[in-house]
Short mmCIF file of C-alpha atoms in Angstrom, two decimals:
data_model
loop_
_atom_site.label_atom_id
_atom_site.label_comp_id
_atom_site.label_asym_id
_atom_site.label_seq_id
_atom_site.Cartn_x
_atom_site.Cartn_y
_atom_site.Cartn_z
CA MET E 341 -33.08 91.10 219.94
CA LYS E 342 -29.93 89.65 218.48
CA PHE E 343 -27.30 91.26 216.30
CA GLN E 344 -25.09 89.63 213.68
CA ARG E 345 -22.30 92.16 213.60
CA LEU E 346 -21.62 95.11 215.90
CA ALA E 347 -19.16 97.60 214.47
CA LEU E 348 -17.47 99.25 217.43
CA ILE E 349 -15.76 102.52 216.54
CA GLY E 350 -13.55 103.34 219.49
CA CYS E 351 -12.63 100.49 221.85
CA GLY E 352 -12.03 102.36 225.11
CA LEU E 353 -13.92 102.18 228.38
CA MET E 354 -17.22 103.46 227.00
CA GLY E 355 -17.28 101.51 223.74
CA GLY E 356 -15.85 98.35 225.22
CA SER E 357 -18.39 98.39 228.03
CA PHE E 358 -21.17 98.88 225.49
CA ALA E 359 -20.01 95.83 223.53
CA LEU E 360 -19.71 93.65 226.63
CA ALA E 361 -23.10 94.72 227.92
CA LEU E 362 -24.75 94.17 224.55
CA ARG E 363 -23.29 90.67 224.26
CA GLN E 364 -24.81 89.78 227.64
CA ALA E 365 -28.12 91.53 227.12
CA ALA E 366 -28.94 90.85 223.50
CA GLY E 367 -26.41 88.58 221.94
CA VAL E 368 -24.00 89.66 219.22
CA ALA E 369 -22.54 87.07 216.84
CA HIS E 370 -19.48 89.16 216.03
CA VAL E 371 -17.94 92.40 217.30
CA ALA E 372 -15.71 94.11 214.74
CA GLY E 373 -13.66 96.75 216.48
CA PHE E 374 -11.77 99.77 215.25
CA SER E 375 -9.70 102.06 217.45
CA ALA E 376 -7.16 104.65 216.37
CA SER E 377 -4.59 103.05 218.65
CA GLU E 378 -3.18 99.68 217.63
CA SER E 379 -2.37 98.77 221.23
CA THR E 380 -5.98 99.48 222.27
CA ARG E 381 -7.23 97.22 219.47
CA GLN E 382 -4.94 94.43 220.64
CA LYS E 383 -5.95 94.85 224.27
CA ALA E 384 -9.63 94.75 223.30
CA LEU E 385 -9.05 91.56 221.32
CA LYS E 386 -7.15 89.95 224.18
CA LEU E 387 -9.88 90.88 226.67
CA GLY E 388 -12.47 89.29 224.39
CA VAL E 389 -14.32 92.60 224.03
CA ILE E 390 -14.01 92.46 220.24
CA ASP E 391 -13.77 89.42 217.95
CA SER E 392 -11.82 91.08 215.17
CA ALA E 393 -9.67 94.19 214.99
CA CYS E 394 -10.20 96.34 211.92
CA ALA E 395 -7.72 98.76 210.37
CA SER E 396 -10.40 101.37 209.66
CA ALA E 397 -13.89 102.38 210.69
CA ALA E 398 -15.02 101.70 207.12
CA GLU E 399 -13.82 98.12 207.38
CA ALA E 400 -15.55 97.64 210.72
CA VAL E 401 -18.96 98.78 209.48
CA GLN E 402 -18.96 96.45 206.43
CA GLY E 403 -22.01 94.24 206.87
CA ALA E 404 -22.73 95.52 210.36
CA ASP E 405 -26.33 95.63 211.57
CA LEU E 406 -25.38 97.83 214.52
CA VAL E 407 -22.73 100.52 214.73
CA GLY E 408 -21.55 101.86 218.04
CA SER E 409 -19.28 104.87 218.30
CA THR E 410 -18.30 107.02 221.23
CA LYS E 411 -16.44 109.96 219.75
CA GLY E 412 -17.61 113.36 220.89
CA ASP E 413 -19.03 115.87 218.39
CA VAL E 414 -20.16 112.89 216.37
CA VAL E 415 -23.29 114.32 214.80
CA SER E 416 -21.61 116.65 212.34
CA ALA E 417 -19.06 113.96 211.48
CA ALA E 418 -21.90 111.52 210.87
CA ARG E 419 -23.72 114.03 208.67
CA ALA E 420 -20.62 114.37 206.52
CA ALA E 421 -19.72 110.69 206.39
CA LEU E 422 -23.00 108.82 206.37
CA VAL E 423 -24.87 110.95 203.82
CA GLN E 424 -27.82 108.77 202.71
CA HIS E 425 -27.42 106.43 205.70
CA LEU E 426 -27.82 109.22 208.23
CA SER E 427 -31.36 108.05 209.04
CA HIS E 428 -29.80 104.97 210.70
CA PHE E 429 -27.77 107.07 213.09
CA VAL E 430 -29.55 107.92 216.37
CA PRO E 431 -27.28 110.04 218.59
CA ALA E 432 -27.21 109.02 222.24
CA HIS E 433 -25.50 110.39 225.32
CA PRO E 434 -25.08 107.95 228.19
CA ILE E 435 -24.68 109.70 231.56
CA ALA E 436 -22.18 107.18 232.73
CA GLY E 437 -18.46 106.86 233.09
CA LYS E 438 -15.62 106.12 235.40
CA GLU E 439 -12.78 108.17 236.79
CA VAL E 440 -10.44 105.94 234.79
CA ALA E 441 -10.44 105.48 231.04
CA GLY E 442 -9.19 102.71 228.80
CA ILE E 443 -10.31 99.31 227.65
CA GLU E 444 -8.67 97.66 230.67
CA HIS E 445 -11.43 99.12 232.88
CA VAL E 446 -14.22 97.75 230.69
CA ASP E 447 -17.44 97.06 232.62
CA ALA E 448 -20.57 95.34 231.28
CA LYS E 449 -22.65 97.14 233.95
CA LEU E 450 -21.45 100.62 233.05
CA TYR E 451 -24.78 101.72 231.53
CA ARG E 452 -27.09 99.90 233.90
CA ASP E 453 -29.48 102.21 235.82
CA ARG E 454 -27.88 105.22 234.15
CA GLN E 455 -29.67 107.93 232.20
CA LEU E 456 -29.33 107.65 228.44
CA ILE E 457 -30.39 110.66 226.42
CA LEU E 458 -31.45 110.12 222.82
CA THR E 459 -31.30 113.25 220.67
CA PRO E 460 -32.96 112.03 217.46
CA LEU E 461 -32.18 113.75 214.16
CA PRO E 462 -34.94 114.99 211.85
CA GLU E 463 -33.72 112.26 209.49
CA ASN E 464 -34.46 109.44 211.95
CA PRO E 465 -37.71 107.59 211.26
CA SER E 466 -39.57 106.78 214.44
CA GLU E 467 -38.94 103.05 214.13
CA ARG E 468 -35.17 103.72 214.16
CA VAL E 469 -35.52 105.80 217.30
CA LEU E 470 -37.56 103.02 218.88
CA ARG E 471 -34.92 100.47 217.91
CA ALA E 472 -32.16 102.59 219.47
CA ARG E 473 -34.26 102.97 222.60
CA GLN E 474 -34.64 99.19 222.81
CA VAL E 475 -30.89 98.59 222.49
CA TRP E 476 -30.12 100.92 225.37
CA GLN E 477 -32.97 99.63 227.50
CA ALA E 478 -31.59 96.12 226.99
CA LEU E 479 -28.37 97.38 228.59
CA GLY E 480 -30.35 98.61 231.58
CA SER E 481 -30.25 102.33 230.77
CA ARG E 482 -33.08 104.71 231.59
CA VAL E 483 -33.81 106.28 228.21
CA LEU E 484 -35.22 109.74 227.61
CA GLU E 485 -35.45 111.90 224.49
CA LEU E 486 -34.41 115.53 224.20
CA SER E 487 -33.92 117.98 221.37
CA PRO E 488 -30.23 118.49 220.57
CA GLU E 489 -30.56 122.15 221.64
CA ALA E 490 -32.05 121.32 225.04
CA HIS E 491 -29.43 118.62 225.50
CA ASP E 492 -26.54 120.93 224.67
CA ALA E 493 -27.79 123.78 226.86
CA SER E 494 -28.38 121.44 229.78
CA PHE E 495 -24.92 119.91 229.71
CA ALA E 496 -23.26 123.25 229.11
CA ALA E 497 -24.94 124.49 232.29
CA VAL E 498 -24.52 121.56 234.68
CA SER E 499 -21.33 119.97 233.37
CA HIS E 500 -19.22 122.03 230.98
CA MET E 501 -19.57 125.27 232.95
CA PRO E 502 -18.53 123.76 236.30
CA HIS E 503 -15.49 122.27 234.61
CA LEU E 504 -14.50 125.51 232.89
CA LEU E 505 -15.03 127.53 236.10
CA SER E 506 -13.10 125.05 238.21
CA PHE E 507 -10.21 124.90 235.73
CA ALA E 508 -10.18 128.71 235.67
CA LEU E 509 -9.93 129.17 239.44
CA VAL E 510 -7.07 126.69 239.81
CA ALA E 511 -5.28 128.18 236.78
CA GLN E 512 -5.65 131.67 238.23
CA ILE E 513 -4.21 130.73 241.62
CA ALA E 514 -1.48 128.50 240.19
CA SER E 515 -0.24 131.27 237.90
CA GLU E 516 0.23 133.74 240.76
CA ALA E 517 3.49 134.28 242.61
CA ASP E 518 1.88 133.48 245.97
CA GLY E 519 -0.25 130.67 244.53
CA ALA E 520 1.46 127.86 246.40
CA ARG E 521 0.96 129.58 249.75
CA LYS E 522 -2.69 130.23 248.97
CA LEU E 523 -3.26 126.60 248.04
CA GLY E 524 -1.77 125.61 251.38
CA PHE E 525 -4.88 127.04 253.05
CA ALA E 526 -7.37 125.19 250.88
CA GLY E 527 -10.02 123.32 252.82
CA ALA E 528 -12.85 120.95 252.07
CA GLY E 529 -14.82 123.49 250.04
CA PHE E 530 -11.94 124.17 247.68
CA ARG E 531 -11.14 120.48 247.45
CA ASP E 532 -14.63 119.61 246.24
CA PHE E 533 -15.03 122.70 244.05
CA THR E 534 -11.79 121.90 242.23
CA ARG E 535 -11.95 118.11 242.12
CA ILE E 536 -13.02 118.31 238.47
CA ALA E 537 -10.11 120.65 237.67
CA ALA E 538 -7.93 117.52 237.81
CA SER E 539 -9.86 116.14 234.82
CA SER E 540 -8.28 115.56 231.44
CA PRO E 541 -7.55 118.98 229.86
CA THR E 542 -7.61 117.47 226.38
CA MET E 543 -10.99 115.84 226.80
CA TRP E 544 -12.54 118.98 228.25
CA ARG E 545 -10.96 121.22 225.64
CA ASP E 546 -12.60 119.02 223.00
CA ILE E 547 -15.94 119.04 224.82
CA ALA E 548 -15.82 122.83 225.18
CA LEU E 549 -15.15 123.21 221.46
CA ALA E 550 -17.74 120.62 220.44
CA ASN E 551 -20.44 122.33 222.51
CA GLY E 552 -19.13 125.83 221.86
CA ALA E 553 -22.41 127.54 220.98
CA ALA E 554 -24.31 126.40 224.06
CA LEU E 555 -21.30 126.87 226.35
CA SER E 556 -20.76 130.38 225.03
CA ALA E 557 -24.33 131.37 225.89
CA GLU E 558 -24.11 129.97 229.42
CA LEU E 559 -20.71 131.57 229.99
CA ALA E 560 -21.91 134.99 228.81
CA SER E 561 -24.87 134.81 231.18
CA TYR E 562 -22.61 133.76 234.05
CA ARG E 563 -20.16 136.58 233.37
CA ALA E 564 -23.02 139.08 233.51
CA LEU E 565 -23.92 137.74 236.94
CA LEU E 566 -20.29 138.01 238.09
CA ASP E 567 -20.27 141.63 236.91
CA ARG E 568 -23.19 142.28 239.24
CA LEU E 569 -21.50 140.45 242.12
CA GLN E 570 -18.28 142.41 241.61
CA GLN E 571 -20.25 145.64 241.84
CA ALA E 572 -21.97 144.39 244.97
CA VAL E 573 -18.66 143.44 246.62
CA ASP E 574 -17.06 146.75 245.63
CA SER E 575 -19.96 148.86 246.87
CA GLY E 576 -20.61 146.76 249.98
CA ASP E 577 -24.09 145.92 248.72
CA GLY E 578 -25.01 143.17 251.17
CA ALA E 579 -28.62 143.05 250.00
CA GLU E 580 -27.61 142.11 246.45
CA LEU E 581 -25.10 139.50 247.66
CA GLY E 582 -27.71 138.12 250.04
CA ARG E 583 -30.31 137.85 247.27
CA VAL E 584 -28.04 135.88 244.93
CA PHE E 585 -26.59 133.67 247.67
CA THR E 586 -30.05 132.93 249.09
CA LEU E 587 -31.48 132.05 245.69
CA ALA E 588 -28.60 129.63 245.19
CA SER E 589 -28.67 128.14 248.65
CA ASP E 590 -32.42 127.52 248.55
CA ALA E 591 -32.17 125.94 245.09
CA ARG E 592 -29.17 123.78 246.00
CA ARG E 593 -30.80 122.52 249.18
CA SER E 594 -34.10 121.68 247.51
CA VAL E 595 -32.84 120.09 244.30
CA ARG E 596 -32.69 116.34 244.18
CA LEU E 597 -29.43 115.51 242.48
CA GLY E 598 -28.93 112.07 241.07
CA PRO E 599 -26.69 109.56 242.82
CA ALA E 600 -23.01 109.64 241.96
CA GLN E 601 -22.71 108.45 238.38
CA GLY E 602 -19.07 107.69 238.16
CA GLU E 603 -16.52 110.41 238.48
CA ARG E 604 -15.96 111.11 234.80
CA ASP E 605 -19.47 112.43 234.40
CA GLU E 606 -20.24 114.76 231.57
CA MET O 989 -1.17 127.82 282.07
CA LYS O 990 -4.32 128.52 284.01
CA PHE O 991 -6.88 131.29 283.60
CA GLN O 992 -9.05 132.88 286.25
CA ARG O 993 -11.80 134.21 284.02
CA LEU O 994 -12.45 133.61 280.34
CA ALA O 995 -14.84 136.11 278.79
CA LEU O 996 -16.54 134.31 275.93
CA ILE O 997 -18.16 136.69 273.45
CA GLY O 998 -20.40 134.52 271.30
CA CYS O 999 -21.43 131.13 272.70
CA GLY O 1000 -22.05 129.15 269.49
CA LEU O 1001 -20.23 126.13 268.13
CA MET O 1002 -16.87 127.87 267.70
CA GLY O 1003 -16.80 129.83 270.95
CA GLY O 1004 -18.32 127.06 273.02
CA SER O 1005 -15.82 124.54 271.69
CA PHE O 1006 -12.99 126.96 272.48
CA ALA O 1007 -14.19 127.26 276.09
CA LEU O 1008 -14.60 123.50 276.54
CA ALA O 1009 -11.20 122.79 275.02
CA LEU O 1010 -9.50 125.46 277.12
CA ARG O 1011 -11.04 124.08 280.33
CA GLN O 1012 -9.61 120.66 279.52
CA ALA O 1013 -6.23 121.85 278.26
CA ALA O 1014 -5.36 124.69 280.59
CA GLY O 1015 -7.94 125.07 283.28
CA VAL O 1016 -10.25 128.05 283.61
CA ALA O 1017 -11.72 128.97 286.98
CA HIS O 1018 -14.73 130.73 285.50
CA VAL O 1019 -16.20 131.19 282.03
CA ALA O 1020 -18.36 134.30 281.70
CA GLY O 1021 -20.38 134.07 278.51
CA PHE O 1022 -22.19 136.63 276.42
CA SER O 1023 -24.24 135.83 273.37
CA ALA O 1024 -26.70 138.06 271.54
CA SER O 1025 -29.36 135.38 271.87
CA GLU O 1026 -30.83 134.74 275.32
CA SER O 1027 -31.70 131.15 274.39
CA THR O 1028 -28.11 130.47 273.33
CA ARG O 1029 -26.87 131.84 276.64
CA GLN O 1030 -29.24 129.56 278.53
CA LYS O 1031 -28.26 126.51 276.46
CA ALA O 1032 -24.59 127.23 277.04
CA LEU O 1033 -25.20 127.50 280.79
CA LYS O 1034 -27.18 124.27 280.83
CA LEU O 1035 -24.48 122.43 278.87
CA GLY O 1036 -21.87 123.62 281.36
CA VAL O 1037 -19.96 125.45 278.64
CA ILE O 1038 -20.18 128.73 280.56
CA ASP O 1039 -20.46 129.32 284.30
CA SER O 1040 -22.32 132.60 284.14
CA ALA O 1041 -24.40 134.28 281.46
CA CYS O 1042 -23.77 138.00 281.00
CA ALA O 1043 -26.17 140.56 279.59
CA SER O 1044 -23.43 142.35 277.63
CA ALA O 1045 -19.92 141.82 276.30
CA ALA O 1046 -18.73 144.61 278.59
CA GLU O 1047 -20.03 142.73 281.63
CA ALA O 1048 -18.37 139.51 280.48
CA VAL O 1049 -14.92 141.04 280.10
CA GLN O 1050 -14.92 142.63 283.60
CA GLY O 1051 -11.91 141.14 285.38
CA ALA O 1052 -11.23 138.63 282.59
CA ASP O 1053 -7.65 137.53 282.00
CA LEU O 1054 -8.60 135.99 278.64
CA VAL O 1055 -11.20 137.14 276.13
CA GLY O 1056 -12.39 134.90 273.36
CA SER O 1057 -14.61 136.14 270.56
CA THR O 1058 -15.58 134.56 267.27
CA LYS O 1059 -17.36 137.30 265.36
CA GLY O 1060 -16.14 137.91 261.85
CA ASP O 1061 -14.62 141.26 260.83
CA VAL O 1062 -13.52 141.61 264.40
CA VAL O 1063 -10.32 143.57 263.90
CA SER O 1064 -11.90 146.88 262.97
CA ALA O 1065 -14.49 146.44 265.71
CA ALA O 1066 -11.69 145.77 268.19
CA ARG O 1067 -9.77 148.84 267.01
CA ALA O 1068 -12.81 150.98 267.69
CA ALA O 1069 -13.81 149.38 270.98
CA LEU O 1070 -10.57 148.45 272.70
CA VAL O 1071 -8.61 151.63 272.06
CA GLN O 1072 -5.70 151.53 274.54
CA HIS O 1073 -6.20 147.80 275.20
CA LEU O 1074 -5.77 146.84 271.54
CA SER O 1075 -2.28 145.48 272.23
CA HIS O 1076 -3.94 142.62 274.15
CA PHE O 1077 -5.99 141.55 271.15
CA VAL O 1078 -4.24 139.01 268.90
CA PRO O 1079 -6.49 138.10 265.94
CA ALA O 1080 -6.65 134.41 265.13
CA HIS O 1081 -8.39 132.39 262.44
CA PRO O 1082 -8.92 128.71 263.25
CA ILE O 1083 -9.34 126.58 260.11
CA ALA O 1084 -11.94 124.44 261.76
CA GLY O 1085 -15.67 124.06 261.82
CA LYS O 1086 -18.58 121.75 261.36
CA GLU O 1087 -21.39 121.56 258.86
CA VAL O 1088 -23.74 122.35 261.73
CA ALA O 1089 -23.67 125.43 263.91
CA GLY O 1090 -24.95 126.17 267.40
CA ILE O 1091 -23.89 125.52 270.96
CA GLU O 1092 -25.63 122.12 270.95
CA HIS O 1093 -22.87 120.78 268.67
CA VAL O 1094 -20.07 122.00 270.93
CA ASP O 1095 -16.91 119.90 270.69
CA ALA O 1096 -13.81 120.19 272.84
CA LYS O 1097 -11.73 118.60 270.05
CA LEU O 1098 -12.83 121.09 267.39
CA TYR O 1099 -9.44 122.86 267.18
CA ARG O 1100 -7.21 119.84 267.69
CA ASP O 1101 -4.82 119.16 264.78
CA ARG O 1102 -6.30 122.11 262.88
CA GLN O 1103 -4.41 125.05 261.45
CA LEU O 1104 -4.69 128.24 263.45
CA ILE O 1105 -3.52 131.41 261.76
CA LEU O 1106 -2.40 134.30 263.94
CA THR O 1107 -2.42 137.68 262.20
CA PRO O 1108 -0.75 139.90 264.80
CA LEU O 1109 -1.41 143.62 264.83
CA PRO O 1110 1.41 146.17 264.85
CA GLU O 1111 0.16 147.01 268.35
CA ASN O 1112 0.79 143.48 269.70
CA PRO O 1113 4.02 143.13 271.71
CA SER O 1114 5.78 139.88 270.93
CA GLU O 1115 5.05 138.41 274.37
CA ARG O 1116 1.32 138.82 273.71
CA VAL O 1117 1.66 137.03 270.41
CA LEU O 1118 3.60 134.26 272.14
CA ARG O 1119 0.91 134.00 274.81
CA ALA O 1120 -1.83 133.70 272.17
CA ARG O 1121 0.22 131.04 270.40
CA GLN O 1122 0.51 129.07 273.65
CA VAL O 1123 -3.24 129.19 274.25
CA TRP O 1124 -4.00 127.76 270.82
CA GLN O 1125 -1.23 125.20 271.01
CA ALA O 1126 -2.67 124.02 274.33
CA LEU O 1127 -5.90 123.31 272.43
CA GLY O 1128 -3.94 121.19 269.94
CA SER O 1129 -3.94 123.66 267.05
CA ARG O 1130 -1.06 123.98 264.60
CA VAL O 1131 -0.24 127.69 264.83
CA LEU O 1132 1.28 129.81 262.08
CA GLU O 1133 1.63 133.56 261.64
CA LEU O 1134 0.67 135.56 258.57
CA SER O 1135 0.29 139.23 257.74
CA PRO O 1136 -3.39 140.26 257.62
CA GLU O 1137 -2.98 141.05 253.90
CA ALA O 1138 -1.58 137.61 253.04
CA HIS O 1139 -4.27 135.98 255.16
CA ASP O 1140 -7.09 137.89 253.49
CA ALA O 1141 -5.81 137.27 249.94
CA SER O 1142 -5.31 133.57 250.63
CA PHE O 1143 -8.79 132.99 251.98
CA ALA O 1144 -10.37 135.14 249.30
CA ALA O 1145 -8.72 132.88 246.71
CA VAL O 1146 -9.22 129.41 248.17
CA SER O 1147 -12.42 129.86 250.13
CA HIS O 1148 -14.46 132.99 249.43
CA MET O 1149 -14.06 132.78 245.64
CA PRO O 1150 -15.19 129.14 245.37
CA HIS O 1151 -18.24 129.98 247.46
CA LEU O 1152 -19.13 133.05 245.40
CA LEU O 1153 -18.61 131.18 242.11
CA SER O 1154 -20.60 128.18 243.26
CA PHE O 1155 -23.47 130.36 244.54
CA ALA O 1156 -23.42 132.22 241.22
CA LEU O 1157 -23.72 129.12 239.03
CA VAL O 1158 -26.63 127.69 240.99
CA ALA O 1159 -28.35 131.09 241.11
CA GLN O 1160 -27.91 131.45 237.34
CA ILE O 1161 -29.43 128.06 236.55
CA ALA O 1162 -32.18 128.31 239.16
CA SER O 1163 -33.34 131.66 237.78
CA GLU O 1164 -33.78 130.33 234.24
CA ALA O 1165 -37.07 129.04 232.84
CA ASP O 1166 -35.51 125.66 231.98
CA GLY O 1167 -33.43 125.54 235.16
CA ALA O 1168 -35.23 122.60 236.73
CA ARG O 1169 -34.73 120.46 233.64
CA LYS O 1170 -31.05 121.37 233.49
CA LEU O 1171 -30.55 120.47 237.15
CA GLY O 1172 -32.09 117.09 236.40
CA PHE O 1173 -28.96 116.24 234.40
CA ALA O 1174 -26.50 117.21 237.09
CA GLY O 1175 -23.91 114.56 237.84
CA ALA O 1176 -21.13 114.05 240.34
CA GLY O 1177 -19.08 116.99 239.06
CA PHE O 1178 -21.91 119.46 239.55
CA ARG O 1179 -22.79 117.93 242.90
CA ASP O 1180 -19.31 118.50 244.29
CA PHE O 1181 -18.81 121.89 242.61
CA THR O 1182 -22.05 123.18 244.14
CA ARG O 1183 -21.96 121.50 247.53
CA ILE O 1184 -20.83 124.78 249.08
CA ALA O 1185 -23.68 126.65 247.38
CA ALA O 1186 -25.93 125.10 250.04
CA SER O 1187 -23.99 127.04 252.69
CA SER O 1188 -25.55 129.77 254.78
CA PRO O 1189 -26.18 132.78 252.50
CA THR O 1190 -26.12 135.14 255.48
CA MET O 1191 -22.78 133.93 256.77
CA TRP O 1192 -21.17 134.10 253.32
CA ARG O 1193 -22.66 137.50 252.57
CA ASP O 1194 -21.04 138.75 255.77
CA ILE O 1195 -17.73 137.08 254.95
CA ALA O 1196 -17.76 138.56 251.43
CA LEU O 1197 -18.37 142.04 252.85
CA ALA O 1198 -15.81 141.65 255.64
CA ASN O 1199 -13.11 140.57 253.19
CA GLY O 1200 -14.35 142.82 250.39
CA ALA O 1201 -11.03 144.35 249.34
CA ALA O 1202 -9.19 141.05 248.90
CA LEU O 1203 -12.22 139.31 247.39
CA SER O 1204 -12.67 142.16 244.91
CA ALA O 1205 -9.09 141.80 243.68
CA GLU O 1206 -9.39 138.02 243.23
CA LEU O 1207 -12.75 138.35 241.50
CA ALA O 1208 -11.47 140.98 239.07
CA SER O 1209 -8.55 138.75 238.15
CA TYR O 1210 -10.86 135.76 237.70
CA ARG O 1211 -13.25 137.74 235.49
CA ALA O 1212 -10.36 138.75 233.27
CA LEU O 1213 -9.52 135.06 232.83
CA LEU O 1214 -13.16 134.25 232.01
CA ASP O 1215 -13.09 137.02 229.38
CA ARG O 1216 -10.17 135.20 227.75
CA LEU O 1217 -11.94 131.84 227.96
CA GLN O 1218 -15.11 133.28 226.44
CA GLN O 1219 -13.07 134.57 223.50
CA ALA O 1220 -11.42 131.18 223.15
CA VAL O 1221 -14.76 129.35 223.16
CA ASP O 1222 -16.29 131.81 220.70
CA SER O 1223 -13.36 131.66 218.29
CA GLY O 1224 -12.77 127.91 218.68
CA ASP O 1225 -9.29 128.56 220.06
CA GLY O 1226 -8.48 125.08 221.34
CA ALA O 1227 -4.85 125.97 222.03
CA GLU O 1228 -5.85 128.68 224.53
CA LEU O 1229 -8.42 126.43 226.22
CA GLY O 1230 -5.88 123.64 226.36
CA ARG O 1231 -3.24 125.90 227.94
CA VAL O 1232 -5.53 127.07 230.75
CA PHE O 1233 -7.06 123.63 231.39
CA THR O 1234 -3.63 121.97 231.41
CA LEU O 1235 -2.17 124.52 233.81
CA ALA O 1236 -5.12 123.88 236.14
CA SER O 1237 -5.11 120.11 235.81
CA ASP O 1238 -1.37 119.84 236.46
CA ALA O 1239 -1.63 122.14 239.48
CA ARG O 1240 -4.66 120.38 240.91
CA ARG O 1241 -3.10 116.95 240.53
CA SER O 1242 0.19 117.95 242.12
CA VAL O 1243 -1.07 120.06 245.01
CA ARG O 1244 -1.31 118.40 248.37
CA LEU O 1245 -4.56 119.58 249.89
CA GLY O 1246 -5.16 119.21 253.59
CA PRO O 1247 -7.48 116.55 254.93
CA ALA O 1248 -11.16 117.43 255.21
CA GLN O 1249 -11.46 120.01 257.97
CA GLY O 1250 -15.13 119.90 258.70
CA GLU O 1251 -17.62 120.99 256.14
CA ARG O 1252 -18.07 124.57 257.25
CA ASP O 1253 -14.52 125.46 256.28
CA GLU O 1254 -13.68 129.05 255.53
#
């Protein structure tokens, strides 16, 4: 597997690491990079991540035999922009990241031994899906396929919800008059529960909006459960609290969670 | 400071560690221990944590010049039981613990360099409060005083709420048909957010009930915030999401949280 021209749309940590890894794994004659920020483009050039900096995504994809982009909510954008070429676009979600962003933290091993979820479109012929699978496998990723709906519901539940709930608790306490005193008593449980509340508010706002439908469904279901728990607390219903807490504790103890996958997991 | 007889009501990790630490720090001629479990009493005897095992709390406190108890929700019990001796009872909450419970994990250094919150009763004369402070300081604790109301609200916010919310998310996912698949995509954020959902459901049920009034108020306020966030998600209101997430992220980044204080923090 060898590519003539990779068009890289977005030259940050994720895209840059993809380009580096692909160079090593498969060989790429030329990486044409576009990034909205001029300084990012220049940094990527200087680091040798890209061979040429392009002034637009359209310029980058000219003559490309592989296009790599890392913007969120990319499927609807691709539908609008690619039109008859949509069959070439196989959406993928790498479960990888770092706590730090930016091209300066580029890492050719970023996707190695990480899950990579392909969510093929109805427009993708099976040979395109296979080709996409091969590209990611060449980078060392463990590839699995999921419907877009199952993908969105899963990440709403195990990633977007924890972030929203963690942001909400810190925002609640911080906006209270006695918030600072309360935070002074925070221990290890609070520290871990709210670690992700220090995440980028802009990135998570965008993720919440991009996955709004699935997140809305999970949030509504969660709020219904909190309604029940509030009733149980208010009426001193220990049996109900015990049932919910026990269900959770048993599930959390028995589930095999993956190893840490970088701190900026989604 | 030297005590003739410490009555230890509850001979688990917390009580046993208190007795060991007090022996080393101040000297105690005799530790009379009561625990509901006969096997715990025998273990505590064998480990030399207590000098005599008593069949009841009443027997243990006979002739004691210091009584140490670690049951939750102890203030109302003390009000009922101690009656005219209530002035001798100075409630204290040590912010200390371990991930493991039981007398076999007893540790004389458990309270050293840990916060200890005294919540004096109106019935406590100031010399009793001072005496209690001296006992805990002798064990190496950093002592501060708080009204019971401020104490309860603080721990509801930074400890009991995170536990309830973490239990709730895991219970929600685990009770769904596709829960196992969703959990398969959990990353580092979920892992940390739900670490405390593996805690003892019985202990946290009891804590939630014991601190019901304060927990109810915090939970109601949190649910109101989730109502707002649900509306924002449903209407695509990025500005509102951004405001709440930014408030949280700024607060979480700037707050100085204490060092890890054992995993079984309350």
